[in-house]
PDB file of C-alpha atoms in Angstrom:
ATOM      1  CA  UNK A  16      77.345 171.981 105.181  1.00 81.00           C
ATOM      2  CA  UNK A  17      78.759 170.203 102.118  1.00 92.00           C
ATOM      3  CA  UNK A  18      80.214 166.718 102.381  1.00 97.00           C
ATOM      4  CA  UNK A  19      83.865 166.943 103.496  1.00 98.00           C
ATOM      5  CA  UNK A  20      86.565 165.807 101.074  1.00 98.00           C
ATOM      6  CA  UNK A  21      89.821 164.566 102.623  1.00 98.00           C
ATOM      7  CA  UNK A  22      93.201 163.595 101.174  1.00 98.00           C
ATOM      8  CA  UNK A  23      96.251 162.018 102.781  1.00 96.00           C
ATOM      9  CA  UNK A  24      98.627 164.993 102.576  1.00 95.00           C
ATOM     10  CA  UNK A  25      98.425 168.768 102.251  1.00 96.00           C
ATOM     11  CA  UNK A  26     100.302 168.783  98.930  1.00 95.00           C
ATOM     12  CA  UNK A  27      97.321 166.981  97.363  1.00 97.00           C
ATOM     13  CA  UNK A  28      95.115 170.003  98.080  1.00 97.00           C
ATOM     14  CA  UNK A  29      94.973 172.156  94.956  1.00 96.00           C
ATOM     15  CA  UNK A  30      94.013 175.837  95.083  1.00 92.00           C
ATOM     16  CA  UNK A  31      90.245 176.348  94.690  1.00 89.00           C
ATOM     17  CA  UNK A  32      88.849 177.618  91.399  1.00 81.00           C
ATOM     18  CA  UNK A  33      86.639 180.134  93.164  1.00 84.00           C
ATOM     19  CA  UNK A  34      85.313 181.171  96.549  1.00 87.00           C
ATOM     20  CA  UNK A  35      82.547 178.580  96.371  1.00 89.00           C
ATOM     21  CA  UNK A  36      84.979 175.624  96.276  1.00 93.00           C
ATOM     22  CA  UNK A  37      85.443 174.337  99.843  1.00 95.00           C
ATOM     23  CA  UNK A  38      88.912 173.422 101.159  1.00 94.00           C
ATOM     24  CA  UNK A  39      89.977 169.817 101.615  1.00 97.00           C
ATOM     25  CA  UNK A  40      90.861 168.202 104.927  1.00 97.00           C
ATOM     26  CA  UNK A  41      93.899 166.012 105.566  1.00 97.00           C
ATOM     27  CA  UNK A  42      93.417 162.512 106.979  1.00 97.00           C
ATOM     28  CA  UNK A  43      94.952 160.634 108.648  1.00 96.00           C
ATOM     29  CA  UNK A  44      96.972 162.909 110.904  1.00 95.00           C
ATOM     30  CA  UNK A  45     100.262 162.127 112.663  1.00 92.00           C
ATOM     31  CA  UNK A  46      98.789 159.957 115.411  1.00 95.00           C
ATOM     32  CA  UNK A  47      95.741 157.760 115.793  1.00 95.00           C
ATOM     33  CA  UNK A  48      94.424 159.988 118.558  1.00 97.00           C
ATOM     34  CA  UNK A  49      94.689 163.182 116.493  1.00 97.00           C
ATOM     35  CA  UNK A  50      93.207 161.370 113.489  1.00 97.00           C
ATOM     36  CA  UNK A  51      90.207 160.264 115.550  1.00 97.00           C
ATOM     37  CA  UNK A  52      89.677 163.764 116.911  1.00 97.00           C
ATOM     38  CA  UNK A  53      89.990 165.331 113.467  1.00 97.00           C
ATOM     39  CA  UNK A  54      87.701 162.837 111.745  1.00 98.00           C
ATOM     40  CA  UNK A  55      85.069 163.118 114.475  1.00 97.00           C
ATOM     41  CA  UNK A  56      85.099 166.899 114.071  1.00 97.00           C
ATOM     42  CA  UNK A  57      84.638 166.562 110.306  1.00 97.00           C
ATOM     43  CA  UNK A  58      81.642 164.263 110.762  1.00 97.00           C
ATOM     44  CA  UNK A  59      80.086 166.593 113.331  1.00 97.00           C
ATOM     45  CA  UNK A  60      80.526 169.599 111.057  1.00 97.00           C
ATOM     46  CA  UNK A  61      79.814 168.103 107.612  1.00 97.00           C
ATOM     47  CA  UNK A  62      77.775 164.965 108.270  1.00 96.00           C
ATOM     48  CA  UNK A  63      79.761 162.791 105.831  1.00 98.00           C
ATOM     49  CA  UNK A  64      83.449 162.479 104.881  1.00 98.00           C
ATOM     50  CA  UNK A  65      84.919 161.166 101.629  1.00 98.00           C
ATOM     51  CA  UNK A  66      88.607 160.331 102.115  1.00 98.00           C
ATOM     52  CA  UNK A  67      90.690 159.751  98.990  1.00 97.00           C
ATOM     53  CA  UNK A  68      94.048 158.031  98.997  1.00 94.00           C
ATOM     54  CA  UNK A  69      96.321 156.816  96.186  1.00 88.00           C
ATOM     55  CA  UNK A  70      96.320 153.058  95.646  1.00 84.00           C
ATOM     56  CA  UNK A  71     100.091 153.303  96.203  1.00 85.00           C
ATOM     57  CA  UNK A  72      99.673 154.725  99.722  1.00 88.00           C
ATOM     58  CA  UNK A  73     101.896 152.987 102.315  1.00 89.00           C
ATOM     59  CA  UNK A  74     100.116 150.343 104.380  1.00 92.00           C
ATOM     60  CA  UNK A  75     100.556 152.176 107.677  1.00 93.00           C
ATOM     61  CA  UNK A  76      98.564 155.133 106.321  1.00 94.00           C
ATOM     62  CA  UNK A  77      95.679 153.023 105.015  1.00 94.00           C
ATOM     63  CA  UNK A  78      95.623 150.978 108.219  1.00 95.00           C
ATOM     64  CA  UNK A  79      95.231 154.174 110.236  1.00 96.00           C
ATOM     65  CA  UNK A  80      92.371 155.337 108.014  1.00 96.00           C
ATOM     66  CA  UNK A  81      90.542 152.050 108.461  1.00 96.00           C
ATOM     67  CA  UNK A  82      91.301 152.056 112.192  1.00 97.00           C
ATOM     68  CA  UNK A  83      89.747 155.512 112.510  1.00 97.00           C
ATOM     69  CA  UNK A  84      86.567 154.406 110.771  1.00 96.00           C
ATOM     70  CA  UNK A  85      86.409 151.232 112.847  1.00 95.00           C
ATOM     71  CA  UNK A  86      86.954 152.943 116.208  1.00 97.00           C
ATOM     72  CA  UNK A  87      84.407 155.658 115.420  1.00 96.00           C
ATOM     73  CA  UNK A  88      82.000 152.941 114.200  1.00 92.00           C
ATOM     74  CA  UNK A  89      80.757 155.407 111.633  1.00 92.00           C
ATOM     75  CA  UNK A  90      78.993 154.582 108.386  1.00 92.00           C
ATOM     76  CA  UNK A  91      79.488 158.200 107.289  1.00 96.00           C
ATOM     77  CA  UNK A  92      83.124 157.778 106.234  1.00 97.00           C
ATOM     78  CA  UNK A  93      83.942 156.676 102.678  1.00 97.00           C
ATOM     79  CA  UNK A  94      87.508 155.429 102.167  1.00 97.00           C
ATOM     80  CA  UNK A  95      88.321 155.405  98.460  1.00 96.00           C
ATOM     81  CA  UNK A  96      91.615 154.018  97.168  1.00 94.00           C
ATOM     82  CA  UNK A  97      92.072 155.501  93.694  1.00 94.00           C
ATOM     83  CA  UNK A  98      94.571 154.136  91.159  1.00 93.00           C
ATOM     84  CA  UNK A  99      95.766 157.541  89.941  1.00 96.00           C
ATOM     85  CA  UNK A 100      99.168 159.240  90.096  1.00 96.00           C
ATOM     86  CA  UNK A 101      99.431 161.844  92.898  1.00 96.00           C
ATOM     87  CA  UNK A 102      98.633 164.913  90.784  1.00 98.00           C
ATOM     88  CA  UNK A 103      95.711 163.092  89.150  1.00 98.00           C
ATOM     89  CA  UNK A 104      94.334 162.265  92.590  1.00 98.00           C
ATOM     90  CA  UNK A 105      94.715 165.902  93.645  1.00 98.00           C
ATOM     91  CA  UNK A 106      92.707 166.920  90.576  1.00 98.00           C
ATOM     92  CA  UNK A 107      89.988 164.372  91.391  1.00 98.00           C
ATOM     93  CA  UNK A 108      89.786 165.715  94.945  1.00 98.00           C
ATOM     94  CA  UNK A 109      89.404 169.222  93.558  1.00 97.00           C
ATOM     95  CA  UNK A 110      86.549 168.097  91.292  1.00 98.00           C
ATOM     96  CA  UNK A 111      84.754 166.448  94.219  1.00 98.00           C
ATOM     97  CA  UNK A 112      85.222 169.633  96.244  1.00 97.00           C
ATOM     98  CA  UNK A 113      83.578 171.590  93.438  1.00 97.00           C
ATOM     99  CA  UNK A 114      80.641 169.158  93.301  1.00 97.00           C
ATOM    100  CA  UNK A 115      80.244 168.980  97.086  1.00 97.00           C
ATOM    101  CA  UNK A 116      78.382 172.321  97.074  1.00 95.00           C
ATOM    102  CA  UNK A 117      75.882 171.008  94.495  1.00 96.00           C
ATOM    103  CA  UNK A 118      72.695 169.129  95.335  1.00 94.00           C
ATOM    104  CA  UNK A 119      74.228 165.644  95.161  1.00 97.00           C
ATOM    105  CA  UNK A 120      73.729 163.303  98.083  1.00 97.00           C
ATOM    106  CA  UNK A 121      76.885 161.996  99.842  1.00 97.00           C
ATOM    107  CA  UNK A 122      76.398 158.560  98.301  1.00 97.00           C
ATOM    108  CA  UNK A 123      76.238 159.909  94.745  1.00 97.00           C
ATOM    109  CA  UNK A 124      79.229 162.158  95.383  1.00 98.00           C
ATOM    110  CA  UNK A 125      81.352 159.283  96.705  1.00 97.00           C
ATOM    111  CA  UNK A 126      80.445 156.857  93.937  1.00 96.00           C
ATOM    112  CA  UNK A 127      81.079 159.531  91.301  1.00 97.00           C
ATOM    113  CA  UNK A 128      84.817 159.399  92.077  1.00 97.00           C
ATOM    114  CA  UNK A 129      85.315 156.360  89.860  1.00 95.00           C
ATOM    115  CA  UNK A 130      83.365 157.990  87.037  1.00 96.00           C
ATOM    116  CA  UNK A 131      85.317 161.246  87.206  1.00 97.00           C
ATOM    117  CA  UNK A 132      88.654 159.413  87.407  1.00 97.00           C
ATOM    118  CA  UNK A 133      87.980 157.900  83.984  1.00 96.00           C
ATOM    119  CA  UNK A 134      88.040 161.398  82.480  1.00 97.00           C
ATOM    120  CA  UNK A 135      91.358 162.421  84.037  1.00 98.00           C
ATOM    121  CA  UNK A 136      94.447 162.212  81.818  1.00 98.00           C
ATOM    122  CA  UNK A 137      97.332 161.853  84.238  1.00 98.00           C
ATOM    123  CA  UNK A 138     100.961 161.328  83.372  1.00 97.00           C
ATOM    124  CA  UNK A 139     104.493 162.677  83.552  1.00 97.00           C
ATOM    125  CA  UNK A 140     107.512 163.743  81.564  1.00 97.00           C
ATOM    126  CA  UNK A 141     110.348 161.488  82.732  1.00 95.00           C
ATOM    127  CA  UNK A 142     114.111 161.506  82.293  1.00 91.00           C
ATOM    128  CA  UNK A 143     114.271 157.769  83.000  1.00 88.00           C
ATOM    129  CA  UNK A 144     111.870 154.831  83.063  1.00 89.00           C
ATOM    130  CA  UNK A 145     114.387 152.412  84.570  1.00 87.00           C
ATOM    131  CA  UNK A 146     112.464 152.210  87.866  1.00 88.00           C
ATOM    132  CA  UNK A 147     108.959 152.830  86.538  1.00 89.00           C
ATOM    133  CA  UNK A 148     106.778 149.897  87.590  1.00 88.00           C
ATOM    134  CA  UNK A 149     103.299 151.429  87.555  1.00 85.00           C
ATOM    135  CA  UNK A 150     102.739 150.857  83.828  1.00 83.00           C
ATOM    136  CA  UNK A 151     104.253 148.368  81.338  1.00 76.00           C
ATOM    137  CA  UNK A 152     107.690 149.416  80.055  1.00 72.00           C
ATOM    138  CA  UNK A 153     109.337 147.511  77.184  1.00 59.00           C
ATOM    139  CA  UNK A 154     112.972 146.406  77.271  1.00 51.00           C
ATOM    140  CA  UNK A 155     113.599 148.765  74.366  1.00 52.00           C
ATOM    141  CA  UNK A 156     112.337 151.719  76.382  1.00 54.00           C
ATOM    142  CA  UNK A 157     114.416 150.639  79.352  1.00 49.00           C
ATOM    143  CA  UNK A 158     117.504 150.591  77.152  1.00 44.00           C
ATOM    144  CA  UNK A 159     116.739 154.006  75.665  1.00 49.00           C
ATOM    145  CA  UNK A 160     116.348 155.509  79.126  1.00 51.00           C
ATOM    146  CA  UNK A 161     120.111 155.184  79.539  1.00 46.00           C
ATOM    147  CA  UNK A 162     120.764 157.397  76.515  1.00 54.00           C
ATOM    148  CA  UNK A 163     121.933 160.836  77.734  1.00 54.00           C
ATOM    149  CA  UNK A 164     119.236 163.460  77.313  1.00 70.00           C
ATOM    150  CA  UNK A 165     116.437 160.981  76.531  1.00 79.00           C
ATOM    151  CA  UNK A 166     112.991 161.986  77.764  1.00 90.00           C
ATOM    152  CA  UNK A 167     109.769 160.010  77.893  1.00 93.00           C
ATOM    153  CA  UNK A 168     106.158 161.132  78.015  1.00 95.00           C
ATOM    154  CA  UNK A 169     104.086 158.670  80.013  1.00 95.00           C
ATOM    155  CA  UNK A 170     100.332 158.473  80.414  1.00 96.00           C
ATOM    156  CA  UNK A 171      99.104 156.383  83.346  1.00 96.00           C
ATOM    157  CA  UNK A 172      95.377 157.111  83.121  1.00 96.00           C
ATOM    158  CA  UNK A 173      92.899 156.481  81.542  1.00 96.00           C
ATOM    159  CA  UNK A 174      94.953 154.192  79.263  1.00 94.00           C
ATOM    160  CA  UNK A 175      98.666 153.516  79.847  1.00 94.00           C
ATOM    161  CA  UNK A 176     100.948 154.809  77.110  1.00 94.00           C
ATOM    162  CA  UNK A 177     104.677 155.510  76.898  1.00 93.00           C
ATOM    163  CA  UNK A 178     106.379 157.425  74.084  1.00 92.00           C
ATOM    164  CA  UNK A 179     109.775 158.956  73.531  1.00 90.00           C
ATOM    165  CA  UNK A 180     109.560 162.724  73.320  1.00 91.00           C
ATOM    166  CA  UNK A 181     110.085 163.949  69.766  1.00 85.00           C
ATOM    167  CA  UNK A 182     109.301 160.570  68.180  1.00 85.00           C
ATOM    168  CA  UNK A 183     105.650 159.845  69.062  1.00 87.00           C
ATOM    169  CA  UNK A 184     102.664 161.640  70.538  1.00 91.00           C
ATOM    170  CA  UNK A 185     100.529 160.935  73.563  1.00 94.00           C
ATOM    171  CA  UNK A 186      96.855 160.269  72.945  1.00 94.00           C
ATOM    172  CA  UNK A 187      94.938 163.114  74.527  1.00 96.00           C
ATOM    173  CA  UNK A 188      91.339 163.798  75.562  1.00 96.00           C
ATOM    174  CA  UNK A 189      88.645 164.502  72.998  1.00 94.00           C
ATOM    175  CA  UNK A 190      86.901 167.024  75.230  1.00 95.00           C
ATOM    176  CA  UNK A 191      87.817 170.360  76.738  1.00 95.00           C
ATOM    177  CA  UNK A 192      90.234 170.172  79.665  1.00 97.00           C
ATOM    178  CA  UNK A 193      92.460 172.313  81.833  1.00 97.00           C
ATOM    179  CA  UNK A 194      96.072 171.159  82.182  1.00 98.00           C
ATOM    180  CA  UNK A 195      97.861 171.121  85.533  1.00 98.00           C
ATOM    181  CA  UNK A 196     101.657 171.036  85.404  1.00 98.00           C
ATOM    182  CA  UNK A 197     103.881 170.252  88.405  1.00 97.00           C
ATOM    183  CA  UNK A 198     107.592 170.737  87.588  1.00 96.00           C
ATOM    184  CA  UNK A 199     110.134 168.565  89.377  1.00 93.00           C
ATOM    185  CA  UNK A 200     113.798 168.170  88.464  1.00 93.00           C
ATOM    186  CA  UNK A 201     112.853 168.365  84.778  1.00 92.00           C
ATOM    187  CA  UNK A 202     111.683 171.638  83.197  1.00 90.00           C
ATOM    188  CA  UNK A 203     108.043 171.633  82.150  1.00 92.00           C
ATOM    189  CA  UNK A 204     108.559 173.573  78.894  1.00 94.00           C
ATOM    190  CA  UNK A 205     107.604 170.620  76.670  1.00 95.00           C
ATOM    191  CA  UNK A 206     104.326 170.171  78.523  1.00 97.00           C
ATOM    192  CA  UNK A 207     103.383 173.823  78.066  1.00 96.00           C
ATOM    193  CA  UNK A 208     104.677 174.457  74.546  1.00 96.00           C
ATOM    194  CA  UNK A 209     104.011 171.074  72.904  1.00 96.00           C
ATOM    195  CA  UNK A 210     101.572 168.898  74.859  1.00 97.00           C
ATOM    196  CA  UNK A 211      99.117 171.662  75.764  1.00 97.00           C
ATOM    197  CA  UNK A 212      98.613 172.861  72.153  1.00 97.00           C
ATOM    198  CA  UNK A 213      98.436 169.268  70.857  1.00 96.00           C
ATOM    199  CA  UNK A 214      95.700 168.475  73.364  1.00 97.00           C
ATOM    200  CA  UNK A 215      93.965 171.832  72.758  1.00 96.00           C
ATOM    201  CA  UNK A 216      93.614 172.475  76.454  1.00 97.00           C
ATOM    202  CA  UNK A 217      91.571 175.434  77.592  1.00 96.00           C
ATOM    203  CA  UNK A 218      94.087 176.643  80.145  1.00 95.00           C
ATOM    204  CA  UNK A 219      97.345 175.722  81.876  1.00 97.00           C
ATOM    205  CA  UNK A 220      98.124 176.120  85.575  1.00 96.00           C
ATOM    206  CA  UNK A 221     101.399 175.413  87.381  1.00 96.00           C
ATOM    207  CA  UNK A 222     101.134 173.735  90.792  1.00 96.00           C
ATOM    208  CA  UNK A 223     103.665 172.289  93.276  1.00 96.00           C
ATOM    209  CA  UNK A 224     104.841 168.715  92.732  1.00 97.00           C
ATOM    210  CA  UNK A 225     103.351 166.323  95.347  1.00 95.00           C
ATOM    211  CA  UNK A 226     105.959 164.662  97.551  1.00 93.00           C
ATOM    212  CA  UNK A 227     104.632 161.201  96.640  1.00 93.00           C
ATOM    213  CA  UNK A 228     105.245 161.776  92.911  1.00 95.00           C
ATOM    214  CA  UNK A 229     108.945 160.884  92.994  1.00 93.00           C
ATOM    215  CA  UNK A 230     108.217 157.480  94.529  1.00 92.00           C
ATOM    216  CA  UNK A 231     105.204 156.867  92.281  1.00 93.00           C
ATOM    217  CA  UNK A 232     107.121 157.551  89.043  1.00 94.00           C
ATOM    218  CA  UNK A 233     110.383 155.960  90.193  1.00 92.00           C
ATOM    219  CA  UNK A 234     112.542 159.042  89.563  1.00 92.00           C
ATOM    220  CA  UNK A 235     113.020 162.631  90.655  1.00 92.00           C
ATOM    221  CA  UNK A 236     113.756 163.664  87.077  1.00 93.00           C
ATOM    222  CA  UNK A 237     110.177 164.386  86.154  1.00 96.00           C
ATOM    223  CA  UNK A 238     107.476 166.956  85.534  1.00 97.00           C
ATOM    224  CA  UNK A 239     104.004 165.643  86.340  1.00 98.00           C
ATOM    225  CA  UNK A 240     100.792 166.665  84.592  1.00 98.00           C
ATOM    226  CA  UNK A 241      97.062 166.036  84.816  1.00 98.00           C
ATOM    227  CA  UNK A 242      94.288 167.212  82.498  1.00 98.00           C
ATOM    228  CA  UNK A 243      90.617 167.070  83.355  1.00 97.00           C
ATOM    229  CA  UNK A 244      87.236 168.755  83.360  1.00 97.00           C
ATOM    230  CA  UNK A 245      87.223 171.976  85.356  1.00 94.00           C
ATOM    231  CA  UNK A 246      83.880 173.674  84.723  1.00 95.00           C
ATOM    232  CA  UNK A 247      81.555 172.726  87.580  1.00 95.00           C
ATOM    233  CA  UNK A 248      78.505 172.872  85.286  1.00 96.00           C
ATOM    234  CA  UNK A 249      80.062 170.238  82.999  1.00 97.00           C
ATOM    235  CA  UNK A 250      81.047 168.079  85.980  1.00 97.00           C
ATOM    236  CA  UNK A 251      77.511 168.399  87.330  1.00 97.00           C
ATOM    237  CA  UNK A 252      75.965 167.401  84.014  1.00 97.00           C
ATOM    238  CA  UNK A 253      78.250 164.360  83.746  1.00 97.00           C
ATOM    239  CA  UNK A 254      77.382 163.023  87.183  1.00 97.00           C
ATOM    240  CA  UNK A 255      73.672 163.873  87.018  1.00 96.00           C
ATOM    241  CA  UNK A 256      73.308 162.070  83.681  1.00 96.00           C
ATOM    242  CA  UNK A 257      74.030 158.691  85.286  1.00 95.00           C
ATOM    243  CA  UNK A 258      71.139 156.648  86.645  1.00 94.00           C
ATOM    244  CA  UNK A 259      70.893 156.601  90.426  1.00 95.00           C
ATOM    245  CA  UNK A 260      70.249 153.506  92.477  1.00 94.00           C
ATOM    246  CA  UNK A 261      69.739 152.783  96.162  1.00 94.00           C
ATOM    247  CA  UNK A 262      72.408 150.760  97.937  1.00 94.00           C
ATOM    248  CA  UNK A 263      70.782 147.563  99.193  1.00 91.00           C
ATOM    249  CA  UNK A 264      73.235 147.469 102.101  1.00 91.00           C
ATOM    250  CA  UNK A 265      73.377 150.968 103.634  1.00 92.00           C
ATOM    251  CA  UNK A 266      70.493 152.669 101.830  1.00 93.00           C
ATOM    252  CA  UNK A 267      72.492 155.554 100.356  1.00 95.00           C
ATOM    253  CA  UNK A 268      72.113 156.668  96.767  1.00 95.00           C
ATOM    254  CA  UNK A 269      74.809 155.601  94.318  1.00 95.00           C
ATOM    255  CA  UNK A 270      75.769 155.734  90.674  1.00 95.00           C
ATOM    256  CA  UNK A 271      77.741 153.043  88.910  1.00 92.00           C
ATOM    257  CA  UNK A 272      78.070 149.507  90.223  1.00 91.00           C
ATOM    258  CA  UNK A 273      79.395 149.998  93.774  1.00 92.00           C
ATOM    259  CA  UNK A 274      78.551 152.071  96.840  1.00 94.00           C
ATOM    260  CA  UNK A 275      81.261 154.543  97.788  1.00 94.00           C
ATOM    261  CA  UNK A 276      80.586 154.269 101.525  1.00 95.00           C
ATOM    262  CA  UNK A 277      80.024 150.586 102.303  1.00 93.00           C
ATOM    263  CA  UNK A 278      81.611 149.240  99.064  1.00 92.00           C
ATOM    264  CA  UNK A 279      78.628 146.930  98.490  1.00 93.00           C
ATOM    265  CA  UNK A 280      78.233 146.037  94.806  1.00 92.00           C
ATOM    266  CA  UNK A 281      75.015 146.787  93.004  1.00 87.00           C
ATOM    267  CA  UNK A 282      72.871 143.631  92.853  1.00 85.00           C
ATOM    268  CA  UNK A 283      72.224 142.074  89.446  1.00 79.00           C
ATOM    269  CA  UNK A 284      69.247 143.489  87.502  1.00 75.00           C
ATOM    270  CA  UNK A 285      67.077 140.506  88.360  1.00 63.00           C
ATOM    271  CA  UNK A 286      67.381 141.309  92.075  1.00 58.00           C
ATOM    272  CA  UNK A 287      66.731 145.015  91.555  1.00 52.00           C
ATOM    273  CA  UNK A 288      63.449 144.190  89.811  1.00 51.00           C
ATOM    274  CA  UNK A 289      62.036 142.646  93.003  1.00 45.00           C
ATOM    275  CA  UNK A 290      59.648 144.727  95.117  1.00 44.00           C
ATOM    276  CA  UNK A 291      61.434 147.035  97.538  1.00 45.00           C
ATOM    277  CA  UNK A 292      60.157 145.163 100.556  1.00 42.00           C
ATOM    278  CA  UNK A 293      61.566 141.881  99.236  1.00 37.00           C
ATOM    279  CA  UNK A 294      64.961 143.441  98.546  1.00 36.00           C
ATOM    280  CA  UNK A 295      65.107 145.022 101.996  1.00 40.00           C
ATOM    281  CA  UNK A 296      64.194 141.721 103.618  1.00 37.00           C
ATOM    282  CA  UNK A 297      66.879 139.907 101.658  1.00 35.00           C
ATOM    283  CA  UNK A 298      69.507 142.430 102.723  1.00 37.00           C
ATOM    284  CA  UNK A 299      68.404 142.854 106.347  1.00 37.00           C
ATOM    285  CA  UNK A 300      71.016 140.418 107.671  1.00 36.00           C
ATOM    286  CA  UNK A 301      74.426 142.100 107.666  1.00 37.00           C
ATOM    287  CA  UNK A 302      77.787 140.346 107.813  1.00 35.00           C
ATOM    288  CA  UNK A 303      79.161 143.396 109.685  1.00 36.00           C
ATOM    289  CA  UNK A 304      77.401 146.271 111.423  1.00 39.00           C
ATOM    290  CA  UNK A 305      77.448 149.662 109.778  1.00 39.00           C
ATOM    291  CA  UNK A 306      80.742 151.403 110.246  1.00 42.00           C
ATOM    292  CA  UNK A 307      82.743 148.195 110.667  1.00 41.00           C
ATOM    293  CA  UNK A 308      85.613 147.433 108.293  1.00 37.00           C
TER     294      UNK A 308
END
């Protein structure tokens, strides 16, 4: 069975591209007991679980996730806090679901989340930036947000940018993407008729607005969007092109500079050049047992 991908709410589960894309689970559940039962079932069925949650997730939710991993004493649960807006996180979860049926090990799949997030262009069309605190907002923009009818296009990832609609343009991706649009209290016409052609997207899909989006963007007058890679062959090529390493702490494969499961950083190159036996001996003493938080 493929590695299970979990998100913190059902509205972060996007429709699958095809029949091969597995569904996503929801964790944590309403109570600690139900969360433990659900997570244990996922581990039994899939072997490993990668749970994504927005960096803005309330503390009680993240505490429950960490409590579940601690009580189960499992080193097969990766808890990944991702600094993406809600729709961007939903898109990342969808990409990981697509890749979960490929031949990547759980460690590579988990550590690829940070890589894939860099290629997601996530933002929103806002009617006000008065309460936006996720990205820098100038005093001038704050003042303009009080002008009746003013709208702002905001990009939160990969590089923050804020422009007034009709005066400036958002910097878009230089590769082929599919645009997801989630209308809120603002119509999404501008995103479809102006942003999509400017970014030369290869398709547009309308999805429901995640409940967390209003709090994340500081207003209900919004239409959220996220553009990213959607072809599983391109996603596969991107991840497989990165050099793989072995985590010196838990032994799983990883890409990048940090293990997705135990969060151990990749040792400096000088340490990685030592013989394997020497490295294993140096890392044999653990500060915490596997599965502890």
